[in-house]
Coordinates of C-alpha atoms and ligand atoms in Angstrom, one line a residue:
M728 CA -20.7 13.5 9.6
K729 CA -18.4 10.2 8.4
K730 CA -17.7 7.4 10.8
I731 CA -13.8 6.5 9.7
A732 CA -12.2 3.0 11.5
I733 CA -8.5 3.9 10.8
L734 CA -6.5 -0.1 10.7
G735 CA -2.9 0.8 11.8
S736 CA -3.3 3.9 12.3
T737 CA 0.0 4.2 14.2
G738 CA 1.8 3.8 11.2
S739 CA 3.0 5.7 8.5
I740 CA 0.1 6.3 7.1
G741 CA -2.6 5.9 10.6
T742 CA -1.1 9.1 11.8
Q743 CA -0.8 10.9 8.7
T744 CA -4.2 9.8 8.1
V745 CA -4.5 11.3 12.2
D746 CA -3.1 14.4 11.3
I747 CA -5.1 15.7 7.9
L748 CA -8.5 14.7 10.2
P749 CA -9.5 18.0 11.0
A750 CA -10.1 18.6 7.4
V751 CA -12.5 15.5 7.0
D752 CA -15.9 16.1 8.9
A753 CA -15.2 12.9 10.3
Q754 CA -15.8 10.5 13.5
V755 CA -13.0 8.1 14.3
V756 CA -15.0 4.5 15.9
A757 CA -12.0 2.6 15.6
L758 CA -8.4 2.6 15.9
T759 CA -6.2 -0.7 15.8
T760 CA -1.8 -1.3 16.2
N761 CA -0.1 -4.6 16.2
T762 CA 2.4 -3.3 19.6
R763 CA 2.6 0.4 19.2
I764 CA -0.2 0.9 22.5
Q765 CA 1.9 3.9 23.8
I766 CA 0.5 6.3 20.6
L767 CA -3.1 4.2 20.2
E768 CA -3.7 5.6 24.1
E769 CA -2.6 9.0 23.0
Q770 CA -4.7 8.9 19.5
A771 CA -7.5 7.1 21.7
R772 CA -7.2 9.8 24.6
A773 CA -7.3 12.0 22.1
L774 CA -9.6 10.8 19.5
H775 CA -12.4 8.8 21.4
P776 CA -13.1 5.4 19.4
K777 CA -15.6 3.3 20.8
M778 CA -13.3 0.4 19.9
V779 CA -9.2 0.0 19.6
C780 CA -7.2 -3.6 18.8
A781 CA -4.0 -4.1 19.0
Y782 CA -2.6 -7.7 17.4
D783 CA -0.8 -8.7 19.7
E784 CA -1.8 -10.3 22.4
A785 CA 0.9 -8.9 25.1
A786 CA 0.4 -5.3 23.6
A787 CA -4.1 -6.0 23.7
R788 CA -3.5 -6.7 27.8
D789 CA -1.4 -3.6 28.2
L790 CA -3.4 -1.6 26.6
K791 CA -6.5 -2.5 28.1
C792 CA -5.1 -2.1 31.7
R793 CA -4.4 1.9 30.4
L794 CA -7.8 2.3 28.9
A795 CA -9.6 1.0 32.3
D796 CA -10.9 4.3 32.9
T797 CA -12.6 4.8 29.4
E798 CA -15.6 3.1 27.6
I799 CA -13.4 2.3 24.8
R800 CA -13.3 -1.8 24.3
V801 CA -10.0 -3.1 23.6
L802 CA -9.3 -6.3 21.2
T803 CA -6.8 -8.2 20.3
G804 CA -5.6 -10.7 16.7
M805 CA -7.7 -11.1 13.7
D806 CA -10.8 -11.5 15.4
G807 CA -9.9 -7.5 17.3
L808 CA -9.1 -6.5 13.7
I809 CA -11.9 -7.7 11.5
A810 CA -14.4 -6.4 14.2
C811 CA -13.0 -2.4 13.8
A812 CA -13.9 -3.3 9.7
A813 CA -16.4 -4.6 9.9
E814 CA -18.3 -3.9 13.4
S815 CA -17.2 -0.7 14.5
G816 CA -20.1 1.4 12.8
A817 CA -17.6 3.2 10.7
D818 CA -18.7 4.6 7.0
I819 CA -15.3 3.8 5.7
V820 CA -12.4 2.3 6.2
V821 CA -8.5 3.2 5.8
T822 CA -6.7 -0.1 5.7
A823 CA -3.5 1.5 6.7
V824 CA -2.0 -2.3 8.4
V825 CA 1.1 -3.2 6.3
G826 CA 1.4 -6.9 4.5
M827 CA -1.2 -9.2 3.5
V828 CA -2.6 -9.2 7.9
G829 CA -4.9 -6.7 5.4
L830 CA -6.6 -8.6 3.1
L831 CA -9.1 -10.6 5.8
P832 CA -10.3 -7.1 7.3
T833 CA -10.7 -5.7 4.0
L834 CA -12.8 -7.9 2.6
A835 CA -14.6 -8.4 6.4
A836 CA -16.0 -4.7 5.7
I837 CA -16.0 -4.8 2.3
D838 CA -19.1 -7.3 2.9
A839 CA -20.4 -5.1 5.6
G840 CA -20.6 -2.3 2.9
K841 CA -17.6 -0.2 4.1
D842 CA -16.0 2.0 1.5
I843 CA -12.2 1.5 1.8
A844 CA -9.6 3.6 1.7
L845 CA -6.9 1.4 0.4
A846 CA -3.2 2.3 1.3
N847 CA -2.5 -1.7 2.4
K848 CA -1.5 -2.3 -2.1
E849 CA -0.9 -5.7 -0.1
T850 CA -3.8 -6.8 -0.1
L851 CA -5.2 -6.0 -3.8
V852 CA -1.7 -7.6 -4.6
C853 CA -2.8 -10.8 -3.2
A854 CA -6.5 -11.5 -3.4
G855 CA -7.2 -8.1 -6.2
E856 CA -9.7 -10.1 -8.5
L857 CA -11.8 -11.4 -5.6
V858 CA -12.2 -7.9 -3.1
M859 CA -12.8 -5.7 -6.8
R860 CA -15.7 -9.1 -7.5
K861 CA -17.0 -8.7 -3.8
A862 CA -16.5 -4.9 -4.1
R863 CA -18.7 -4.6 -7.0
E864 CA -21.5 -7.1 -6.0
K865 CA -21.4 -4.9 -2.9
G866 CA -21.4 -1.9 -4.3
V867 CA -18.1 -0.4 -2.0
K868 CA -15.8 2.2 -3.8
I869 CA -12.6 1.6 -3.2
L870 CA -10.9 4.6 -3.3
P871 CA -6.6 4.9 -3.1
V872 CA -4.8 6.0 -1.5
D873 CA -1.1 5.5 -2.4
S874 CA -0.3 8.3 -4.6
E875 CA 0.3 7.2 -7.8
H876 CA -3.2 5.7 -7.5
S877 CA -4.8 8.3 -6.2
A878 CA -3.1 10.4 -9.1
I879 CA -4.4 8.4 -11.4
F880 CA -7.8 7.9 -10.2
Q881 CA -7.7 12.2 -9.9
C882 CA -6.6 11.8 -14.0
V883 CA -9.5 9.6 -14.7
Q884 CA -11.7 12.0 -13.8
A885 CA -11.0 14.9 -16.2
A886 CA -11.7 11.2 -19.2
Q887 CA -15.4 11.8 -19.0
G888 CA -16.3 8.3 -19.3
N889 CA -14.0 8.1 -22.0
P890 CA -11.3 4.5 -21.5
I891 CA -8.0 4.6 -19.9
D892 CA -5.3 3.9 -23.4
K893 CA -2.4 3.3 -20.4
I894 CA -1.0 3.9 -17.1
L895 CA 2.5 5.8 -17.1
L896 CA 3.0 4.9 -13.7
T897 CA 5.7 6.9 -11.5
A898 CA 8.5 5.6 -9.4
S899 CA 11.1 7.6 -7.5
G900 CA 13.4 5.2 -8.4
G901 CA 14.8 4.5 -4.4
P902 CA 17.9 4.7 -2.6
F903 CA 20.0 2.3 -5.7
F904 CA 18.5 4.3 -8.5
G905 CA 22.2 4.3 -11.3
K906 CA 23.6 1.3 -9.2
T907 CA 24.4 -2.1 -10.9
A908 CA 23.4 -5.4 -10.0
E909 CA 26.5 -6.2 -9.3
Q910 CA 27.4 -2.9 -6.8
M911 CA 23.3 -3.7 -5.1
R912 CA 25.2 -6.8 -3.8
T913 CA 26.7 -5.1 -1.2
V914 CA 24.7 -2.8 0.1
T915 CA 23.7 -2.4 3.4
R916 CA 20.4 -2.2 5.6
E917 CA 20.6 1.6 6.8
Q918 CA 21.5 2.3 3.1
A919 CA 17.8 0.6 1.8
L920 CA 15.8 1.9 4.9
A921 CA 17.4 6.0 3.4
H922 CA 14.5 6.5 0.8
P923 CA 15.2 10.2 -1.3
N924 CA 11.8 11.4 -1.0
W925 CA 9.7 9.9 0.8
S926 CA 9.6 9.1 4.5
M927 CA 7.9 5.5 5.3
G928 CA 7.3 2.7 7.0
A929 CA 10.4 0.4 6.5
K930 CA 8.7 -2.5 5.1
I931 CA 7.9 -0.4 2.5
T932 CA 10.5 1.4 2.3
I933 CA 12.6 -1.4 1.6
D934 CA 10.3 -2.4 -1.4
S935 CA 11.1 0.7 -2.9
A936 CA 14.6 0.8 -2.8
T937 CA 14.2 -2.9 -4.6
M938 CA 11.2 -1.5 -6.7
M939 CA 9.3 -4.2 -5.9
N940 CA 6.8 -1.7 -4.4
K941 CA 6.2 -0.2 -8.1
G942 CA 5.9 -4.6 -8.9
L943 CA 3.7 -4.4 -6.3
E944 CA 2.0 -0.8 -7.6
L945 CA 2.0 -2.3 -11.3
I946 CA -0.3 -5.1 -9.9
E947 CA -2.7 -3.0 -8.2
A948 CA -3.5 -1.0 -11.0
M949 CA -3.7 -3.5 -13.0
W950 CA -7.4 -4.4 -10.1
L951 CA -8.1 -0.8 -9.9
Y952 CA -8.4 0.1 -12.5
D953 CA -8.7 -3.4 -15.0
L954 CA -6.0 -3.0 -17.4
P955 CA -3.7 -5.6 -18.6
P956 CA -0.3 -5.3 -17.4
E957 CA 1.1 -4.2 -20.3
D958 CA -1.0 -0.7 -20.2
I959 CA 0.9 0.2 -17.4
E960 CA 4.6 1.4 -18.1
I961 CA 6.6 2.1 -15.3
V962 CA 8.2 5.7 -15.7
V963 CA 11.1 6.5 -13.1
H964 CA 11.0 10.2 -11.9
R965 CA 13.4 10.9 -9.2
E966 CA 11.4 14.3 -8.2
S967 CA 8.1 12.5 -7.6
I968 CA 6.3 15.2 -8.2
V969 CA 4.4 13.6 -10.9
H970 CA 2.7 11.0 -8.9
S971 CA 1.6 9.4 -11.9
A972 CA 0.1 10.3 -15.4
V973 CA -3.2 8.7 -17.9
E974 CA -2.7 8.4 -21.5
F975 CA -6.3 8.1 -24.0
V976 CA -6.8 6.7 -27.4
D977 CA -5.4 10.4 -29.1
G978 CA -2.7 10.5 -27.1
S979 CA -2.9 12.8 -24.8
V980 CA -1.8 12.7 -21.2
I981 CA -3.0 14.4 -18.1
A982 CA -0.8 14.0 -14.9
Q983 CA -1.5 15.1 -11.6
L984 CA 1.3 17.0 -9.6
G985 CA 2.1 17.6 -6.3
V986 CA 4.6 17.9 -3.0
P987 CA 5.9 14.4 -2.3
D988 CA 3.7 14.3 0.9
M989 CA 0.6 11.5 1.4
R990 CA -1.5 13.5 3.5
L991 CA -2.7 14.9 -0.3
P992 CA -4.0 11.5 -0.8
I993 CA -4.6 10.3 1.8
Q994 CA -6.8 13.2 3.2
Y995 CA -8.6 12.9 -1.2
A996 CA -9.5 9.8 -0.6
L997 CA -11.6 10.6 2.7
T998 CA -13.4 13.6 1.0
W999 CA -14.1 13.0 -2.6
P1000 CA -15.5 14.0 -4.3
A1001 CA -15.1 17.1 -2.8
R1002 CA -11.4 18.9 -2.4
V1003 CA -11.2 20.5 1.2
P1004 CA -8.2 22.7 2.1
C1005 CA -5.1 21.0 2.8
K1006 CA -2.2 21.3 5.6
V1007 CA -0.2 19.5 2.8
P1008 CA 2.8 23.1 1.5
R1009 CA 1.6 24.1 -1.8
L1010 CA 4.3 22.5 -5.5
R1011 CA 6.1 25.6 -5.8
L1012 CA 7.6 24.3 -9.5
A1013 CA 10.1 27.2 -10.4
E1014 CA 11.5 25.5 -7.3
V1015 CA 11.9 21.8 -8.8
A1016 CA 12.7 23.4 -11.9
K1017 CA 13.6 20.2 -13.5
L1018 CA 11.6 17.0 -13.5
T1019 CA 13.0 13.9 -14.9
F1020 CA 11.6 10.9 -16.4
F1021 CA 13.9 7.5 -17.0
E1022 CA 13.5 4.0 -18.7
P1023 CA 13.9 1.6 -15.4
D1024 CA 16.9 -0.7 -15.4
R1025 CA 15.9 -4.3 -15.3
Q1026 CA 19.1 -5.6 -15.1
A1027 CA 19.5 -4.1 -11.1
F1028 CA 16.1 -4.2 -10.6
P1029 CA 14.7 -7.9 -10.9
A1030 CA 12.0 -7.4 -8.7
L1031 CA 10.1 -5.0 -11.4
T1032 CA 10.3 -8.4 -14.0
L1033 CA 8.5 -11.2 -11.0
A1034 CA 6.0 -8.5 -10.5
Q1035 CA 5.1 -8.4 -14.1
R1036 CA 5.3 -11.4 -14.1
A1037 CA 3.0 -12.4 -11.5
A1038 CA 0.0 -9.7 -12.7
A1039 CA 0.6 -11.2 -16.1
Q1040 CA -0.5 -14.6 -14.6
K1041 CA -2.8 -13.7 -12.1
G1042 CA -4.6 -16.7 -10.3
D1043 CA -2.2 -17.0 -7.0
R1044 CA 1.1 -16.1 -8.6
G1045 CA 0.5 -11.9 -6.5
A1046 CA 0.4 -14.2 -3.3
V1047 CA 2.9 -16.1 -3.9
L1048 CA 5.3 -13.0 -4.9
N1049 CA 3.8 -10.6 -1.9
G1050 CA 4.4 -13.4 0.8
A1051 CA 8.0 -14.3 -0.7
N1052 CA 8.8 -10.5 -0.8
E1053 CA 7.1 -10.2 2.7
A1054 CA 9.0 -13.3 3.8
A1055 CA 12.4 -12.1 2.0
V1056 CA 12.3 -8.5 3.3
G1057 CA 11.6 -9.3 7.3
L1058 CA 14.7 -11.4 6.7
F1059 CA 16.8 -8.7 5.0
L1060 CA 15.7 -6.6 7.8
A1061 CA 16.2 -9.0 10.7
G1062 CA 20.3 -9.0 8.9
E1063 CA 19.7 -12.2 7.7
I1064 CA 20.1 -11.8 4.2
G1065 CA 21.4 -9.6 2.0
F1066 CA 19.8 -7.0 -0.2
A1067 CA 20.0 -8.7 -3.5
E1068 CA 19.3 -12.1 -2.5
I1069 CA 15.3 -10.7 -1.6
A1070 CA 14.4 -11.3 -5.2
E1071 CA 16.5 -14.0 -5.4
R1072 CA 14.0 -16.0 -2.6
V1073 CA 11.3 -14.1 -4.9
A1074 CA 12.1 -15.6 -8.2
H1075 CA 12.9 -18.7 -6.7
A1076 CA 8.9 -19.3 -4.6
L1077 CA 7.6 -18.2 -8.3
D1078 CA 9.0 -20.9 -9.7
T1079 CA 9.1 -23.8 -6.9
I1080 CA 5.3 -23.2 -6.1
A1081 CA 2.4 -24.9 -8.1
Y1082 CA 1.0 -22.8 -9.9
H1083 CA -3.2 -22.3 -9.9
K1084 CA -5.4 -20.0 -12.0
D1085 CA -8.4 -19.9 -10.9
V1086 CA -8.3 -18.9 -7.0
T1087 CA -11.0 -18.5 -4.3
L1088 CA -10.4 -17.3 -0.8
D1089 CA -8.6 -20.6 0.8
D1090 CA -6.0 -21.0 -2.6
I1091 CA -4.9 -17.5 -2.4
L1092 CA -4.4 -18.0 1.7
A1093 CA -2.6 -21.2 0.9
A1094 CA -0.4 -20.2 -1.8
D1095 CA 1.0 -17.1 0.6
A1096 CA 2.0 -19.8 3.8
A1097 CA 3.5 -21.3 1.4
A1098 CA 5.6 -19.0 -0.7
R1099 CA 6.4 -17.5 2.6
A1100 CA 7.3 -21.3 4.4
L1101 CA 9.6 -21.3 1.1
V1102 CA 11.7 -18.4 1.8
R1103 CA 12.4 -19.0 5.1
A1104 CA 13.4 -22.5 4.8
Q1105 CA 15.9 -21.6 2.4
P1106 CA 19.2 -22.0 3.8
Ligands
NAD2156 P1 4.1 1.3 8.8 O1 5.1 0.3 9.7 O2 4.0 2.7 8.9 O3 2.8 1.4 10.2 C1 2.3 -0.2 9.9 C2 0.7 0.2 11.0 O4 0.4 -1.4 10.9 C3 1.2 -0.2 11.8 O5 -0.3 0.8 13.4 C4 1.3 -1.9 12.9 O6 1.0 -1.2 13.8 C5 0.5 -2.9 11.8 N1 1.0 -3.1 12.2 C6 2.0 -3.8 11.3 N2 2.0 -5.6 11.6 C7 0.6 -5.5 12.2 C8 0.2 -6.8 11.8 N3 1.0 -8.3 11.8 N4 -1.3 -7.1 12.2 C9 -1.7 -5.2 12.3 N5 -1.5 -5.0 12.5 C10 -0.2 -4.4 12.0 O7 3.8 0.9 7.7 P2 2.9 2.0 6.8 O8 4.4 2.9 5.8 O9 2.0 3.4 7.3 O10 2.3 1.8 5.2 C11 1.0 0.8 5.9 C12 0.4 0.3 4.0 O11 0.7 1.3 3.9 C13 1.5 -0.5 3.6 O12 0.7 -1.0 2.9 C14 2.3 0.5 2.4 O13 2.3 -0.6 1.0 C15 0.8 1.1 2.3 N6 1.8 2.6 2.0 C16 2.5 3.3 2.3 C17 2.5 4.5 2.1 C18 3.5 5.2 3.0 O14 4.2 6.8 2.3 N7 4.4 5.2 4.1 C19 2.3 4.7 0.5 C20 1.7 4.2 0.2 C21 1.2 3.2 0.3
MG2157 MG1 3.2 4.2 -4.1

């Protein structure tokens, strides 16, 4: 039986992970949240982990009272997250926290030899080189949860060791597909939060609306599959049925298809290399009837070009791109800036913050902090 720690168990990916657990031969040893202690308490009472963490201190105090009648250790803060990742006795850690806060716990888990089921793409965007190097050194597997990267992972297994020539990374296009850059200036928070195909956390939903999500995924794919960014082509595919594809030297393209439901890639990351029955509805191609594909509109979605630029430069650019984006999305969600300003502030951070090529973890943390501060200080 596999021992599993779920970081961010109360979020969209976290709760869907809990939902498919009965299909996985697994025992949960740790769960974490930021402030959603009601859900965390319910999960803890059902799954009996050894330890839990509420990142927020006040929430942790409350959670401790709620779980006082149990043996479960209640932790808080970054130390708590790291303990859940590295000291809970897990074999595999599901990283389903949102944002760069996932970086240190992921590194700690890898250091401790835990496999990673990686949903937290911001970790690879900020520190892909470091994370992948450490994983190789420790012989740790990074199993992708992100649907596109799971698709690529599944396609690669059909390749019998032949190298990937090119990745075709599919994108739904989000709620603003077809809008011009001009029309995009007036879209609202509610419109941006209404994704046509996927129900996800607020941050990634906004990232999908700006298409920064696809930019982050391009960087994620670059590190996971060790490919230059020019070998990763973004294709808009409105139906979210083809979750991505891989092209080989002979021109043959292998794709993975399925209904848009994250429980399938989550489950596969936890049962790999085995496949077991999944509660997700089966794909009915005749009901889907039509699959469409388009070039992305780089004028309307400038985030794509920003991410591509950061991907090509490497060094600390991923951390600057991501830190600026997290801060700008936060400001947009708080109603403080307009939609188009998200990409503008990210561009400003990339243009303003000095570039460092060879980076340590401290450099990455510094680049992230500088990007956030710059974005928040802009009038
Ligand atoms: P979410 O907002 O629904 O959940 C985030 C989780 O992280 C919650 O448990 C929350 O309590 C916790 N959290 C938030 N801030 C925290 C902090 N500062 N410290 C500690 N914990 C914190 O997000 P989500 O949509 O589940 O996304 C999680 C990750 O998975 C993101 O990196 C996202 O890009 C990635 N992802 C999500 C989906 C999806 O369908 N939701 C798909 C692919 C990848
Ligand atoms: Mg994705």
